[in-house]
Coordinates of C-alpha atoms in Angstrom, one line a residue:
X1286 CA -11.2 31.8 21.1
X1287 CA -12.7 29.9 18.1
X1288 CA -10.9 27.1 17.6
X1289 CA -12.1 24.8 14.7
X1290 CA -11.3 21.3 16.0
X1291 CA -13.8 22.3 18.9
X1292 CA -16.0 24.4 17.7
X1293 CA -17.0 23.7 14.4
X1294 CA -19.4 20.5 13.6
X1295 CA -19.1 18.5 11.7
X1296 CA -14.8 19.1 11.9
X1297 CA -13.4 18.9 8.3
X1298 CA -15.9 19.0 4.9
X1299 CA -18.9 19.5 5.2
X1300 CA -21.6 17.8 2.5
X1301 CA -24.1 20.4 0.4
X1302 CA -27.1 21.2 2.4
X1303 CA -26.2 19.8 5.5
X1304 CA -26.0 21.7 8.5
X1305 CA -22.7 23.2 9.7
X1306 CA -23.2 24.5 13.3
X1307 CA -20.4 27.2 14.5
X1308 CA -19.4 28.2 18.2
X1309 CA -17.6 31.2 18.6
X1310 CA -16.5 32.0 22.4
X1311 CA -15.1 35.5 22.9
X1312 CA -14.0 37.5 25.7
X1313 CA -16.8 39.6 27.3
X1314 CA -14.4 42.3 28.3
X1315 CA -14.5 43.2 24.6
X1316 CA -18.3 44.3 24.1
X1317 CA -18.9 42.5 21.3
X1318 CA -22.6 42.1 21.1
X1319 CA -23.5 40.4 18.0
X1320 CA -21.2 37.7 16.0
X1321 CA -21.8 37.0 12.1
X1322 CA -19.9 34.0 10.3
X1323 CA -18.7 35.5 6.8
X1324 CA -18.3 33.2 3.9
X1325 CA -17.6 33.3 0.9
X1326 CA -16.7 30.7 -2.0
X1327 CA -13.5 30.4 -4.0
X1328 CA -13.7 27.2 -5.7
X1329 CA -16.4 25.2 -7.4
X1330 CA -18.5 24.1 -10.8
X1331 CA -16.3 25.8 -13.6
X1332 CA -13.5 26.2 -11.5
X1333 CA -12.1 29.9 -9.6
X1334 CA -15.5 31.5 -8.1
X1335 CA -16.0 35.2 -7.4
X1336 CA -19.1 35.4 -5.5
X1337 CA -20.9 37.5 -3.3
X1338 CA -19.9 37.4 0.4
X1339 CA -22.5 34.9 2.7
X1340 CA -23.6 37.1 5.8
X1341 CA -24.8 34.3 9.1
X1342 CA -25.1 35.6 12.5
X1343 CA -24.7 33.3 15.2
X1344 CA -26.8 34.5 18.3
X1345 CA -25.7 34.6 21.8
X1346 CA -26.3 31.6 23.5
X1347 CA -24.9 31.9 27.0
X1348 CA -21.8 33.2 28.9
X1349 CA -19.4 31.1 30.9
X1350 CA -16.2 31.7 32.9
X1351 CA -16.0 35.4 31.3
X1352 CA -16.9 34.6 27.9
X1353 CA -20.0 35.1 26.1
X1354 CA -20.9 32.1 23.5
X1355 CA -22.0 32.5 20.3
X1356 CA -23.8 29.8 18.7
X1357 CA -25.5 29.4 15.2
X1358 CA -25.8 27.1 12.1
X1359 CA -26.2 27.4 8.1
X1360 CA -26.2 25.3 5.1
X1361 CA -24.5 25.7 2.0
X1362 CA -26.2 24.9 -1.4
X1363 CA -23.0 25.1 -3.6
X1364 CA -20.7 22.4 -3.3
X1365 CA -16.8 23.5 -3.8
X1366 CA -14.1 25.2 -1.3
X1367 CA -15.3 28.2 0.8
X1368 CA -13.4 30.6 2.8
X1369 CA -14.7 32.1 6.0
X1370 CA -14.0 34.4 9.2
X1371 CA -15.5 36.1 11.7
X1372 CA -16.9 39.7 12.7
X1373 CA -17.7 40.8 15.8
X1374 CA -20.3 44.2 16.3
X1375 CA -20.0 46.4 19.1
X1376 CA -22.9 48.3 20.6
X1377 CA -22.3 51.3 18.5
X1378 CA -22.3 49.5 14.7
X1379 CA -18.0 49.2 14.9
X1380 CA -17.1 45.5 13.6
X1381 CA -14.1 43.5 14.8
X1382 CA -12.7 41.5 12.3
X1383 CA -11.1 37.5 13.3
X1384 CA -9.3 35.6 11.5
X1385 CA -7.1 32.3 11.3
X1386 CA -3.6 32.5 13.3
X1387 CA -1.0 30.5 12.9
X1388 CA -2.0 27.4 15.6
X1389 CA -5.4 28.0 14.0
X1390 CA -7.2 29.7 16.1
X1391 CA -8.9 33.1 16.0
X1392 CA -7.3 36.1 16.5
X1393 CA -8.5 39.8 16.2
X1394 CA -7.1 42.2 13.4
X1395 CA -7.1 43.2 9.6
X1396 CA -6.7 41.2 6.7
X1397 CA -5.8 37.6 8.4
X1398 CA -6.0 34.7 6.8
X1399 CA -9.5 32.9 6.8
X1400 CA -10.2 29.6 7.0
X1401 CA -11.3 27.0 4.8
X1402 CA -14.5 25.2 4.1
X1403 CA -14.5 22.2 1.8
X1404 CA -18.2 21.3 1.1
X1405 CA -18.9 18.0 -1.2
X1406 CA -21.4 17.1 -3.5
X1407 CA -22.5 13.7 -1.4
X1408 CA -20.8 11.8 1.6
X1409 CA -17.7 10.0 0.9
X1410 CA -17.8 6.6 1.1
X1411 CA -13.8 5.9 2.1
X1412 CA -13.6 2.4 3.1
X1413 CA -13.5 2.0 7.0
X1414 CA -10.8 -0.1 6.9
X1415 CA -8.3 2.7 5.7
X1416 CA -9.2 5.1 7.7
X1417 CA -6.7 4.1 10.6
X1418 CA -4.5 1.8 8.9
X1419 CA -1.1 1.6 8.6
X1420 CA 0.5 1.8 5.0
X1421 CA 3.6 0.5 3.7
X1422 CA 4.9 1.4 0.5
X1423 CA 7.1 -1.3 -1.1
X1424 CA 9.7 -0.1 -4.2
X1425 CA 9.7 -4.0 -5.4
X1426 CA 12.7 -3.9 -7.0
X1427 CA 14.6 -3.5 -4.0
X1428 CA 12.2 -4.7 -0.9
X1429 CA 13.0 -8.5 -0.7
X1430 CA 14.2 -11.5 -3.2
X1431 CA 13.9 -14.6 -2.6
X1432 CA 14.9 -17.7 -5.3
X1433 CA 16.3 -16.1 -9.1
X1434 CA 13.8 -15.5 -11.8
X1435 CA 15.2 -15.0 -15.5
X1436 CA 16.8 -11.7 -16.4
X1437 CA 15.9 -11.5 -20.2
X1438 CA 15.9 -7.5 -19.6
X1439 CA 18.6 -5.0 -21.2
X1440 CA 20.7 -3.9 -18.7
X1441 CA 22.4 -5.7 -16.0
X1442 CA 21.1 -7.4 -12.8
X1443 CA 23.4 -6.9 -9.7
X1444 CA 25.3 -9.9 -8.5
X1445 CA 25.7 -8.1 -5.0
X1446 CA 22.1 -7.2 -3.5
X1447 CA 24.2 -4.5 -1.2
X1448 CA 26.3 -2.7 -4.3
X1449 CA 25.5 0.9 -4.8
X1450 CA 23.0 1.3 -7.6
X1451 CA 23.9 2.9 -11.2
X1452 CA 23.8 6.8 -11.1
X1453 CA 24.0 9.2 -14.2
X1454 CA 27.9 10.0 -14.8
X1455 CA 29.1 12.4 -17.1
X1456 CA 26.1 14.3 -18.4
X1457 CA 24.6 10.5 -19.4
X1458 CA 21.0 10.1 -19.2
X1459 CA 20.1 7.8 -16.4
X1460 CA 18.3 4.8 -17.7
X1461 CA 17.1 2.8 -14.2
X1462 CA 18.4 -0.2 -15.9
X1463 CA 20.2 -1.6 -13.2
X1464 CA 18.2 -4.3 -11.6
X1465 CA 18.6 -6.0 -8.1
X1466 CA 15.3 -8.7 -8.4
X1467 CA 13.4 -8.1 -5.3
X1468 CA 10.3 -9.9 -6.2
X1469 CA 6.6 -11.0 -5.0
X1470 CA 7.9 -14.8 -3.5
X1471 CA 10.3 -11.8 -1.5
X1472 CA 6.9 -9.5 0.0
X1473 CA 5.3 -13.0 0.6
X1474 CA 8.5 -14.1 2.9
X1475 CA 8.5 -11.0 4.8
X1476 CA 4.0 -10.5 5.5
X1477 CA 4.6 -11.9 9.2
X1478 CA 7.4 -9.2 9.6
X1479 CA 4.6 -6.5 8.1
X1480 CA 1.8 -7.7 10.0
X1481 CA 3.8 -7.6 13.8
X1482 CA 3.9 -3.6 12.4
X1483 CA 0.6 -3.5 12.6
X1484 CA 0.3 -3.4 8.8
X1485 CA -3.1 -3.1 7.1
X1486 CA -2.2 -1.8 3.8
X1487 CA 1.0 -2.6 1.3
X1488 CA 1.5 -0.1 -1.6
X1489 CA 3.2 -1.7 -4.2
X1490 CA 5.2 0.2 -6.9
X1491 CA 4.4 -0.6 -10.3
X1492 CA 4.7 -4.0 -10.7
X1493 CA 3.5 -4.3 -14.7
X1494 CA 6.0 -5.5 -17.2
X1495 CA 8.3 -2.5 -17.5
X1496 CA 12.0 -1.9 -18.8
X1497 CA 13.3 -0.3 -16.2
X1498 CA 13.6 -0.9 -12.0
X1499 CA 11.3 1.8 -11.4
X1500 CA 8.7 0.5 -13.6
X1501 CA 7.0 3.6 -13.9
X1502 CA 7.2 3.0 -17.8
X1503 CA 4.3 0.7 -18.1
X1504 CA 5.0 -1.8 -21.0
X1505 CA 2.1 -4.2 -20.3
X1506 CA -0.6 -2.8 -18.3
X1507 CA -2.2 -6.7 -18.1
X1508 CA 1.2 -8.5 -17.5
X1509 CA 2.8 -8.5 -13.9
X1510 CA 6.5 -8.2 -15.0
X1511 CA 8.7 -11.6 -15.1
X1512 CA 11.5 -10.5 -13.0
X1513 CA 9.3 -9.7 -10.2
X1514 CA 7.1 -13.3 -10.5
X1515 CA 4.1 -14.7 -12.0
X1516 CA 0.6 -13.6 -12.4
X1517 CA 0.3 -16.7 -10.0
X1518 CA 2.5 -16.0 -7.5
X1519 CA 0.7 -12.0 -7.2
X1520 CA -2.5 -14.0 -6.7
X1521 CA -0.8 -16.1 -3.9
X1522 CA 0.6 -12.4 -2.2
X1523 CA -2.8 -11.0 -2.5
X1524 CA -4.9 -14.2 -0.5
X1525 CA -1.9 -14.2 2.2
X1526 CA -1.7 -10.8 2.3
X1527 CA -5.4 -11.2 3.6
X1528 CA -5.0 -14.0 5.5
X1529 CA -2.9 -11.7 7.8
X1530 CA -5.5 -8.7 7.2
X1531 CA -3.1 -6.8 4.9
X1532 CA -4.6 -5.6 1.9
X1533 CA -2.9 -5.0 -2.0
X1534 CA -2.7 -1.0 -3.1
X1535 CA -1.6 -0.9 -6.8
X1536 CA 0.2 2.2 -8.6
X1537 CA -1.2 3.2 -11.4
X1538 CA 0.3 4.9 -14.1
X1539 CA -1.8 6.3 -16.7
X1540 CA -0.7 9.9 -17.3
X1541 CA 1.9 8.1 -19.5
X1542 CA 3.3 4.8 -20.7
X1543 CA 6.8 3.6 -21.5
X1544 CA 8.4 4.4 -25.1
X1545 CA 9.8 0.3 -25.0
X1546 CA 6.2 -0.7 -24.3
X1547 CA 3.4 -2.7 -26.7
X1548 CA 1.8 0.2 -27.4
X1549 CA 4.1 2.7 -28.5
X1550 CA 7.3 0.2 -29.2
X1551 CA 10.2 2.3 -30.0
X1552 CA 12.5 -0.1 -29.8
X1553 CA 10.4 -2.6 -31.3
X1554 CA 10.7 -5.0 -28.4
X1555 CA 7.1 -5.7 -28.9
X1556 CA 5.1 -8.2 -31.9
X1557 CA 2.2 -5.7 -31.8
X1558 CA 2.5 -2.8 -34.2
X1559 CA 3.4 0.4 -31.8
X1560 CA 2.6 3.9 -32.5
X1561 CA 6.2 4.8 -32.7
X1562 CA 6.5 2.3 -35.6
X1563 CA 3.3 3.1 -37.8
X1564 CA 0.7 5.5 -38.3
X1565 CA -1.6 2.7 -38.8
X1566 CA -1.0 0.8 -35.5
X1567 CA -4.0 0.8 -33.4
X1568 CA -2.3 2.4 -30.8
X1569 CA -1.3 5.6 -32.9
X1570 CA -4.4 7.6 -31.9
X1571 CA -2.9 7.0 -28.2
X1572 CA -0.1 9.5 -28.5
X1573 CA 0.7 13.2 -29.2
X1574 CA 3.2 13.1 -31.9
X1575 CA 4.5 17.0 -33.2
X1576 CA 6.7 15.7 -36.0
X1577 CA 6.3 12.0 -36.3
X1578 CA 7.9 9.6 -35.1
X1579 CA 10.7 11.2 -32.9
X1580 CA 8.7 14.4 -31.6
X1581 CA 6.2 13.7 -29.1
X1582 CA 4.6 15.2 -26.2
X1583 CA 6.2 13.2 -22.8
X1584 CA 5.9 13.5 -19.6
X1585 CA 8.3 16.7 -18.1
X1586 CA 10.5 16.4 -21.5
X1587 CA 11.2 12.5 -20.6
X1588 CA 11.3 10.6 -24.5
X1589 CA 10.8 7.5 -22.3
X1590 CA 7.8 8.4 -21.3
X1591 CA 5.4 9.4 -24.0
X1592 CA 2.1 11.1 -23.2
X1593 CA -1.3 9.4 -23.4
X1594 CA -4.4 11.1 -24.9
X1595 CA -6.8 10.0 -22.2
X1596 CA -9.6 10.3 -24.4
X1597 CA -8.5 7.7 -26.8
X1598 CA -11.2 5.3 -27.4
X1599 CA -8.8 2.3 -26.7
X1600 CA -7.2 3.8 -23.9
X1601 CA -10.5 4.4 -22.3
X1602 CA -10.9 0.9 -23.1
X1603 CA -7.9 -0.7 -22.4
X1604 CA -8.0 0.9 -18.6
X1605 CA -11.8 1.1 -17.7
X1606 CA -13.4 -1.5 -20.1
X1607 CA -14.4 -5.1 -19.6
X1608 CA -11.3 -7.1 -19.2
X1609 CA -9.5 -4.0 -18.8
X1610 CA -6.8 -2.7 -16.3
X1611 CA -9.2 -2.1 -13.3
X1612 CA -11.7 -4.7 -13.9
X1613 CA -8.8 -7.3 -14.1
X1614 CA -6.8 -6.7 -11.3
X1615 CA -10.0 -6.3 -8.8
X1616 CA -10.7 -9.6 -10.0
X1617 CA -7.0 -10.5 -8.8
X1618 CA -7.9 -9.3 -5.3
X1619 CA -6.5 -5.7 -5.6
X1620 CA -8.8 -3.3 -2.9
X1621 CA -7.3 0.4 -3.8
X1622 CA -5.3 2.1 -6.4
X1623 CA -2.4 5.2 -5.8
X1624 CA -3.0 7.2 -9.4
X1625 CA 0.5 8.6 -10.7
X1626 CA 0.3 12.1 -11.2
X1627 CA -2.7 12.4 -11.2
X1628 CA -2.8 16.2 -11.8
X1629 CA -2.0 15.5 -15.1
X1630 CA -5.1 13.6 -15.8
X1631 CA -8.2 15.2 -17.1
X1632 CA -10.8 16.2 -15.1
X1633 CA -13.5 14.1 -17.3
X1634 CA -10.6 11.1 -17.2
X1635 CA -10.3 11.3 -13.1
X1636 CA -13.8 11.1 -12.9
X1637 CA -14.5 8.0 -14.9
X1638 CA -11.3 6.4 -13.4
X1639 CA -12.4 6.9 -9.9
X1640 CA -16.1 6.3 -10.8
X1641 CA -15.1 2.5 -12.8
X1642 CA -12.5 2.0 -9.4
X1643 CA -15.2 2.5 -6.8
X1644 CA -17.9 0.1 -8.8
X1645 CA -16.0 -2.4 -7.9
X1646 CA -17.2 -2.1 -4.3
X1647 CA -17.4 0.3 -1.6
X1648 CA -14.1 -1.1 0.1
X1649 CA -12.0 0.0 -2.9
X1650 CA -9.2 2.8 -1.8
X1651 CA -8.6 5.9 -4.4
X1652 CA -5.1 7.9 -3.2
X1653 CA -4.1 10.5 -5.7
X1654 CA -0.4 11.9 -6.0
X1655 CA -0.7 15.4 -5.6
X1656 CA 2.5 17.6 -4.3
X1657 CA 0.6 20.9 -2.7
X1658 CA -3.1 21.0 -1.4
X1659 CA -4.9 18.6 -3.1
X1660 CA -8.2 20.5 -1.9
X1661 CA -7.4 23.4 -3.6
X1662 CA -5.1 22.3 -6.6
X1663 CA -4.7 24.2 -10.1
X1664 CA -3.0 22.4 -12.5
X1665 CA -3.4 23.4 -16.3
X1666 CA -4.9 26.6 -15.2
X1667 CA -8.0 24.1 -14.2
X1668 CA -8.7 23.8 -10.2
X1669 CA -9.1 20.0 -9.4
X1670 CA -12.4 18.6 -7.6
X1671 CA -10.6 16.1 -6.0
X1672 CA -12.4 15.9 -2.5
X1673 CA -16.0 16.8 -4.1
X1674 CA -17.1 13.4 -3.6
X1675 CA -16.4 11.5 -6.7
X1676 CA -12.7 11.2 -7.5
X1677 CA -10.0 10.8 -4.0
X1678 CA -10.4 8.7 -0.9
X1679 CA -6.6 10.8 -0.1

């Protein structure tokens, strides 16, 4: 029986008006005389689609060790996700309806489920080199250290790099304040250990200047943070990284930044003029603030991590501009980005992201966080055209 990994070419998307030829082998005990591939789309421009049903037949093209072959192509002129099965047509009009079972293959009855067709605007151009690598995500904080850098950080830094790390007690918020100062000079030390894994890729955790281990509270988009090393010392982890044919994956987090960060300053750590502290900082038009200064949109209820508006001029600017996040740490040596939640990002946002990450050459690696099916993700109500051809590599 159909089977898509076999029959189907080319196996996986498909682009907009390229050929997709179908094989469909049933038995000939059945009578099935005529075979018609059934599509129809579900996802695409605007979002949900409820289109008519596409009708293809797919002729008989032979018959082999009792099965009669059925063999046929079409193209699809709308890009988006498609959903297809299978009818078979006996001799006397009667159709026999296949669907998806659970291996994948086709069985015969009512109401299966179908399968899917993803069909993209344009080829991808996912760098070669990723495509059977071997990743390795690094949590800095905890990976390696090597040598003490300054703690200047609230908090406390372990004196033990084997204690147990601070949890939440007694209904207390948990802070990630606790610190044990793995650090670049550590990932350097260890790149022989990651290369005889067969390493190609490292993702790093954020490693901007932050307030807390995670670092997922960007205070300093431009500034690698002290306690993990120098802008110097990321440079020298980047060049040996590729001496040893390792590349440098970045996180970045732009769904949100931290409340103890330049830009918003809560605590005021900051000389620059946060939005928490005035309406006329530069940064005010960044945030979403209900009843100002303490009520503000954040990510999942978290105050620590305020909301950005993604279509702030200076945002835009600050990430995607000249000098700006992307541009700068390309320059550094950086060949592919993970995007934080990036379901939370605007469509429009997403698109310029991906769009400034991939001008900086066709080697450049886009992985988006995404927890279901990334192909066919809602979020917002809005579906997500993630694998259409200009946001995701993954």
């Amino acid at each position: 029986m159909y089977n898509p990994l076999l029959h189907k070419k080319p196996y996986g998307a498909s682009v907009m008006n390229q050929e997709t030829r179908i094989t469909f082998p049933v038995d000939n005990s059945l009578g099935i005389k005529r075979v018609f591939v059934v599509l129809r789309q579900v996802f695409g421009e605007g979002g949900e689609v409820a289109g008519e049903s596409l009708r293809y037949e797919l002729p008989l093209s032979h018959s082999e060790n009792g099965q009669d072959v059925f063999v046929g192509s079409f193209a699809l002129s709308a890009w988006g996700i498609w959903q297809y099965r299978f009818e078979g047509e006996f001799a006397n009009g009667d159709l026999a309806f296949f669907g998806r079972g659970l291996d994948g293959t086709a069985i015969r009855g009512d109401w299966l489920p179908e399968w899917q067709l993803t069909v993209t605007k344009r080829d991808y151009k996912t760098p070669n080199w990723a495509k059977r690598g071997v990743t390795y995500q690094i949590f800095a904080d905890r990976f390696c250290k090597v040598g003490d850098k300054p703690f200047t950080k609230r908090g406390r830094l372990h004196a033990d790099w084997y204690e147990r790390p601070d949890i939440a007690e007694d209904g207390r918020d948990y802070r990630a304040d606790d610190f044990f100062g793995g650090n670049i000079e550590g990932i350097i030390s260890k790149l022989d250990y990651l290369q005889s894994l067969g390493v190609s890729l490292i993702y790093l955790s954020p490693v901007f200047e932050s307030c807390s281990n995670h670092r997922y509270d960007t205070g300093d988009y431009l500034k690698i943070d002290p306690l993990l090393g120098t802008e110097e010392e990321f440079g020298n982890l980047v060049k040996r990284a590729g001496e040893k044919g390792i590349k440098i994956m970045l996180d970045g987090v732009f769904n949100h930044t931290g409340s103890d960060s330049k830009y918003f300053n809560k605590e005021g750590t900051y000389p620059d003029l946060g939005a928490y502290q005035s309406k006329q900082s530069p940064y005010f038009d960044w945030y979403y603030f209900t009843k100002y200064p303490d009520e503000y949109a954040c990510w999942w209820g978290s105050t620590v991590v305020p909301t950005v508006n993604k279509s702030a001029q200076g945002f835009c600017d600050l990430v995607l501009g000249e000098n700006g996040v992307i541009d700068k740490w390309s320059k550094a040596g950086v060949k592919g980005w993970r995007l934080d939640v990036v379901d939370e990002l605007p469509i429009d946002f997403t698109n310029k992201l991906c769009s400034r990450i991939k001008s900086e050459g066709e080697d450049m690696l886009v992985v988006g966080e995404v927890w279901e099916d990334a192909s066919i993700k809602i979020a917002y109500s809005e579906w997500r055209p993630y694998f259409m051809g200009e946001q995701l590599d993954s």
